[in-house]
JSON list of C-alpha atoms in Angstrom, two decimals:
[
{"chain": "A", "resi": 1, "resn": "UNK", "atom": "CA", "xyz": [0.00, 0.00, 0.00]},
{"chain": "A", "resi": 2, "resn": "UNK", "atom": "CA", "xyz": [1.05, 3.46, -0.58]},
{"chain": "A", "resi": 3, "resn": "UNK", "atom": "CA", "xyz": [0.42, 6.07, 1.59]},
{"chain": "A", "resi": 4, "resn": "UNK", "atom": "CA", "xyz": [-1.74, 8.90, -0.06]},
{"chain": "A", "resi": 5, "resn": "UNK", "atom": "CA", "xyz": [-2.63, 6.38, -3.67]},
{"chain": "A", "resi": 6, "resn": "UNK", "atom": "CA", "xyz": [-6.21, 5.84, -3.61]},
{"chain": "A", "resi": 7, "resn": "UNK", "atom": "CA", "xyz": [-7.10, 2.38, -4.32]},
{"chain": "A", "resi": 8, "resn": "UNK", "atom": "CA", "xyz": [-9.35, 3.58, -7.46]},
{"chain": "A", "resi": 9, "resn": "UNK", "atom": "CA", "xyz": [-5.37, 5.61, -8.61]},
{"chain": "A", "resi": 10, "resn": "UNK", "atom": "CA", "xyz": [-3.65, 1.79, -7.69]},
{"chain": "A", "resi": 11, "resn": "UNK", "atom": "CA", "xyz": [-4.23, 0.18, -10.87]},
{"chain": "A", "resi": 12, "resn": "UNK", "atom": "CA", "xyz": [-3.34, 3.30, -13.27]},
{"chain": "A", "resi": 13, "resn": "UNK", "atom": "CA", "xyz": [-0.51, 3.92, -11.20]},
{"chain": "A", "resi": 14, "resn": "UNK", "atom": "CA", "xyz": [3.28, 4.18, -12.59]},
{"chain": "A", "resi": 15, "resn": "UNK", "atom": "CA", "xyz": [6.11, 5.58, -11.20]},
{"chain": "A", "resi": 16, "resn": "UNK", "atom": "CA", "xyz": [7.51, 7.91, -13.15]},
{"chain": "A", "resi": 17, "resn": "UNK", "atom": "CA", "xyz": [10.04, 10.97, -12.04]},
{"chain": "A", "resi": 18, "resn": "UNK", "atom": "CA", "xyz": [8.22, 14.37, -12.44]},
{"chain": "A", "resi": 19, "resn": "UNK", "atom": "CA", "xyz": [11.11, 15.24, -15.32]},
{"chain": "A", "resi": 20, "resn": "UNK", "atom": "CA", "xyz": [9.50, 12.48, -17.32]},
{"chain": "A", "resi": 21, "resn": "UNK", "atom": "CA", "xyz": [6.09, 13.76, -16.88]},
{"chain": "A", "resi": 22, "resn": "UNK", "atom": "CA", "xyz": [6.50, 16.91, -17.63]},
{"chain": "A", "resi": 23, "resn": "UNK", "atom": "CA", "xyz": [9.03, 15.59, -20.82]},
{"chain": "A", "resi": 24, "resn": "UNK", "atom": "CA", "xyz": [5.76, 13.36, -22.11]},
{"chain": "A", "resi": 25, "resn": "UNK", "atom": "CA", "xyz": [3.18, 16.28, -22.21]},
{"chain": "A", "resi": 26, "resn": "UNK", "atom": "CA", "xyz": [5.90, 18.54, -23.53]},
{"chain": "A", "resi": 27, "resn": "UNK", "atom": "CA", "xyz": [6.08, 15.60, -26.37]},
{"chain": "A", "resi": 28, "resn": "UNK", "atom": "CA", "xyz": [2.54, 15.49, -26.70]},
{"chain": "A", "resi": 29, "resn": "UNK", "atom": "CA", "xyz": [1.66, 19.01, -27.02]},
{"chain": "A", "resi": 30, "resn": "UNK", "atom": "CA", "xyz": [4.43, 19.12, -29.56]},
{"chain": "A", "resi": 31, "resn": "UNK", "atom": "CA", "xyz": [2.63, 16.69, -31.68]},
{"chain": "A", "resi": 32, "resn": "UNK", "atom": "CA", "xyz": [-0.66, 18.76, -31.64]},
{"chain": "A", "resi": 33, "resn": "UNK", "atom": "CA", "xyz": [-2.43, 17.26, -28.66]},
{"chain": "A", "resi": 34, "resn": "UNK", "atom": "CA", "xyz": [-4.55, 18.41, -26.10]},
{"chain": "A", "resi": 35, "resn": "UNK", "atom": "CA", "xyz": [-4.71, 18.74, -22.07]},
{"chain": "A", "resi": 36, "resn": "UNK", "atom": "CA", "xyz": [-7.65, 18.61, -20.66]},
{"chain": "A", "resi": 37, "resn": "UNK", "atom": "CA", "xyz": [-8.68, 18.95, -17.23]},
{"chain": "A", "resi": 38, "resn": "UNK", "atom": "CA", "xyz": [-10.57, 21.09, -14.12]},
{"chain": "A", "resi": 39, "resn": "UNK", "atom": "CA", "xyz": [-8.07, 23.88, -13.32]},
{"chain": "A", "resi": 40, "resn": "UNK", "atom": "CA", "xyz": [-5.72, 22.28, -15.29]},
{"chain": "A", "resi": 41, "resn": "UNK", "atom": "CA", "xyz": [-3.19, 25.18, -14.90]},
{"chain": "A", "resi": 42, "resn": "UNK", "atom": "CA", "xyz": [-2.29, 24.51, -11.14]},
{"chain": "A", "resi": 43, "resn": "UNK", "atom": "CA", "xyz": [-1.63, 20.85, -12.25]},
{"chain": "A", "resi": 44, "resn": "UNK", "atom": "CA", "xyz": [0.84, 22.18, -15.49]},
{"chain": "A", "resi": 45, "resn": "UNK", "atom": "CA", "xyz": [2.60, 24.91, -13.14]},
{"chain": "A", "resi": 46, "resn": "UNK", "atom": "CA", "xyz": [3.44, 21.84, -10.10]},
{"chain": "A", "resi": 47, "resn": "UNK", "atom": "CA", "xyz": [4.88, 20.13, -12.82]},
{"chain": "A", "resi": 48, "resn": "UNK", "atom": "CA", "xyz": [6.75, 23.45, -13.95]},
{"chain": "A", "resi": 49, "resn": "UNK", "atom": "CA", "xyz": [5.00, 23.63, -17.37]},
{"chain": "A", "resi": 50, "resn": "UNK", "atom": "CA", "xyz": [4.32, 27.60, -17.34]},
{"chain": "A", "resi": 51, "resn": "UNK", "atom": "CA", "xyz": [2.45, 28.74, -20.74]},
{"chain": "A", "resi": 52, "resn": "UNK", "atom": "CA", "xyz": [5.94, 30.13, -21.23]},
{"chain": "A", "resi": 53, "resn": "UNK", "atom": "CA", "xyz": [7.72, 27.17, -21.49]},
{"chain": "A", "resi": 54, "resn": "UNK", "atom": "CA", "xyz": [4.77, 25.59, -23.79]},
{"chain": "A", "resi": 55, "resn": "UNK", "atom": "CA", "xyz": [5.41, 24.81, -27.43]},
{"chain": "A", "resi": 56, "resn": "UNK", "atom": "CA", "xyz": [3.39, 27.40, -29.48]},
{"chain": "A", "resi": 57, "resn": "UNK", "atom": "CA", "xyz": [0.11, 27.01, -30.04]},
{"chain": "A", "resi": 58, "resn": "UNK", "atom": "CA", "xyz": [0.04, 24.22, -27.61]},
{"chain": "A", "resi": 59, "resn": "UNK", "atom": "CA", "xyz": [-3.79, 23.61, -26.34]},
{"chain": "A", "resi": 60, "resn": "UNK", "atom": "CA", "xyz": [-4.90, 23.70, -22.91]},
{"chain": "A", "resi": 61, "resn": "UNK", "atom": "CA", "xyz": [-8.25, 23.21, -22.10]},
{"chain": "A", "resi": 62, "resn": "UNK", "atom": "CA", "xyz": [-9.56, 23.95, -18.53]},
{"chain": "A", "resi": 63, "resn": "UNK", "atom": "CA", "xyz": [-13.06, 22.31, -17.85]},
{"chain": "A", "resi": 64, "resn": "UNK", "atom": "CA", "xyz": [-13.61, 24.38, -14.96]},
{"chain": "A", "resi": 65, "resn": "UNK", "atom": "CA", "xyz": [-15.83, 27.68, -14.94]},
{"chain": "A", "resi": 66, "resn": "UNK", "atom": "CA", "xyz": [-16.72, 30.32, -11.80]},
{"chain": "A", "resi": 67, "resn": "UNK", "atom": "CA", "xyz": [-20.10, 30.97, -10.47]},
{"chain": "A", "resi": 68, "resn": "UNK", "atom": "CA", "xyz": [-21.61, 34.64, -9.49]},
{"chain": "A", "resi": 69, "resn": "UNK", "atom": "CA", "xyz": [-19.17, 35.46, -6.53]},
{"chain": "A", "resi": 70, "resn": "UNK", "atom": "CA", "xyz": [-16.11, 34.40, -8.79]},
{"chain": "A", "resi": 71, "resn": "UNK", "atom": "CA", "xyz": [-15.21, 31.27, -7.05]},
{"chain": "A", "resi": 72, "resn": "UNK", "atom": "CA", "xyz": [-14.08, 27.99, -8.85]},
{"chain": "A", "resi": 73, "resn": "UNK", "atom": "CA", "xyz": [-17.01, 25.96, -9.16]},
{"chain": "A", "resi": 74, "resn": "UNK", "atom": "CA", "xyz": [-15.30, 22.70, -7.59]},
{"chain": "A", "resi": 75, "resn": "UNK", "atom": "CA", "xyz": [-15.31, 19.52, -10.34]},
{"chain": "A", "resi": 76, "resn": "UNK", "atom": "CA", "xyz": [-17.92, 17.24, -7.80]},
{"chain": "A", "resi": 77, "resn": "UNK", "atom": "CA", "xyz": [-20.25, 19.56, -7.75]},
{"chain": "A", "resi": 78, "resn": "UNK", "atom": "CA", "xyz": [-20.18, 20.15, -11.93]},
{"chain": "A", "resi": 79, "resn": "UNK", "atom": "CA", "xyz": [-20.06, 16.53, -11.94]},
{"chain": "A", "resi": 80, "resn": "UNK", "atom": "CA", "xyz": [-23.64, 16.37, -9.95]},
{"chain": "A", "resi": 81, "resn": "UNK", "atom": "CA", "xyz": [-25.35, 19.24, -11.63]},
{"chain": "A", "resi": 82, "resn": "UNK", "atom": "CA", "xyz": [-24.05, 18.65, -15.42]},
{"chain": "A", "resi": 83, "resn": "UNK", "atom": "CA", "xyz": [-23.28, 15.28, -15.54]},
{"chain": "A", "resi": 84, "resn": "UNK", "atom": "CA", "xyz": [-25.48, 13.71, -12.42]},
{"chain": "A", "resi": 85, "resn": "UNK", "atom": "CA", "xyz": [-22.95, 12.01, -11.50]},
{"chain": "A", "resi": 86, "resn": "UNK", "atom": "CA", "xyz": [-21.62, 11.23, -7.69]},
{"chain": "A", "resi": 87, "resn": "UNK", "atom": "CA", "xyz": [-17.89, 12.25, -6.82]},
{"chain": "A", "resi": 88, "resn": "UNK", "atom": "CA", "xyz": [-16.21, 11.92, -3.86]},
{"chain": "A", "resi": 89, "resn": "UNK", "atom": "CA", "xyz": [-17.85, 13.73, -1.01]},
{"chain": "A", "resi": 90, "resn": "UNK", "atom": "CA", "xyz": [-16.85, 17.09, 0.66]},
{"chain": "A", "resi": 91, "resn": "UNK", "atom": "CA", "xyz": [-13.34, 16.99, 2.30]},
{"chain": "A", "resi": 92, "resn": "UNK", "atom": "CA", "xyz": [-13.42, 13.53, 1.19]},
{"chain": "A", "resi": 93, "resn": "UNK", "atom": "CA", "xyz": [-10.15, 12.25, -0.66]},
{"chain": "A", "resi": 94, "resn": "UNK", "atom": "CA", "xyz": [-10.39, 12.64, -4.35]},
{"chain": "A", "resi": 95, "resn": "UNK", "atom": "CA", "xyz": [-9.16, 9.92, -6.74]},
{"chain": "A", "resi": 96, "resn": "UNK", "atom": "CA", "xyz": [-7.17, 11.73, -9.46]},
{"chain": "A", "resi": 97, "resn": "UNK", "atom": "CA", "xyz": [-8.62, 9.09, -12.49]},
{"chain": "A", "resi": 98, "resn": "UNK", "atom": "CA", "xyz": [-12.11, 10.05, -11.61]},
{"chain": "A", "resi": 99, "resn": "UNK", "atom": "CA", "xyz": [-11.22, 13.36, -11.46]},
{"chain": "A", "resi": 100, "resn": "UNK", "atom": "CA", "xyz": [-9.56, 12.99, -15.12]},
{"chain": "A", "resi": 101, "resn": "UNK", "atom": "CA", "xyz": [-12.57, 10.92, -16.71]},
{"chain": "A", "resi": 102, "resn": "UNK", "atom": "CA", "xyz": [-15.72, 13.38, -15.21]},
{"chain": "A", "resi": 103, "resn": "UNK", "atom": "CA", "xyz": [-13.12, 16.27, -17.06]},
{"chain": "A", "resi": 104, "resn": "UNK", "atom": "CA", "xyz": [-13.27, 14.36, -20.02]},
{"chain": "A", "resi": 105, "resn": "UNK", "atom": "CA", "xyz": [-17.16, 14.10, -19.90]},
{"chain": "A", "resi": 106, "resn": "UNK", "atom": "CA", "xyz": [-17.86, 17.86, -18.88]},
{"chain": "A", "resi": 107, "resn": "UNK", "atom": "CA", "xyz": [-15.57, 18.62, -22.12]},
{"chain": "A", "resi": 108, "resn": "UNK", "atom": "CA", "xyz": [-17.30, 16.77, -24.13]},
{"chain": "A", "resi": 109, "resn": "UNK", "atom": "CA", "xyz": [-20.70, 17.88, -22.99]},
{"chain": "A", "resi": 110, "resn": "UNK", "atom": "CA", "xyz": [-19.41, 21.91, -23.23]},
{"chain": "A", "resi": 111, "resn": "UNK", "atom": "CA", "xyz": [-18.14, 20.71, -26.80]},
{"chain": "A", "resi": 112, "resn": "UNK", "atom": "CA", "xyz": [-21.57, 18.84, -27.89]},
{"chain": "A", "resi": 113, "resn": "UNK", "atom": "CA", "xyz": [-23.28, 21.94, -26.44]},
{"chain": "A", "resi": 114, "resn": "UNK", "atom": "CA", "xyz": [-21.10, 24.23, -28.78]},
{"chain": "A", "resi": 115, "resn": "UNK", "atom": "CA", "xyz": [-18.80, 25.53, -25.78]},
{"chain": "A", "resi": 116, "resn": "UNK", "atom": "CA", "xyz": [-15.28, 24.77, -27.22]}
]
């Protein structure tokens, strides 16, 4: 068991130093792909991927949006009201693969609807 690895993150898991992370989306942004995710920029800036250091016209697309006060609409409850879907609960641990497959779905639900 490892500390702080959900057991739904277990079977996806793969160590890999942060160097090679960051080296793989480099590599795939490169190529023309995509990242997607909910506030996808604090993810890209722990792994030291500032839009600076970006290839050009690399595409980032953040799932996420604000509601009237400004705040970050968190991704469970955009999961429950656009997707009706369940997510971990409130101060509950989150498992990072759900997190990355309910971003996949609101994108393609904001695409369908015409959004991106």
């Amino acid at each position: 068991m490892i500390p702080g690895v959900l057991a739904c993150d277990r079977k996806a898991l793969q160590f890999a130093e942060i160097a090679e992370v960051r080296l793989r989306l480099l590599e795939h942004m490169a190529r023309g792909g995509t990242i997607i995710g909910h506030t996808i920029e604090h993810d890209l800036t722990a792994l030291g991927l500032s839009k600076e250091q970006r290839p050009a016209g690399a595409r980032v697309l953040d799932v996420a949006r604000t509601d009237e006060s400004g705040r970050t609409v968190p991704l469970r409850t955009m999961a429950s009201d656009d997707l009706g879907l369940e997510m971990h609960g409130k101060g509950e641990r989150h498992c990072a693969v759900q997190d990355a497959e309910v971003a996949m779905r609101l994108y393609l639900l904001q695409r369908d609807a015409g959004g991106s």
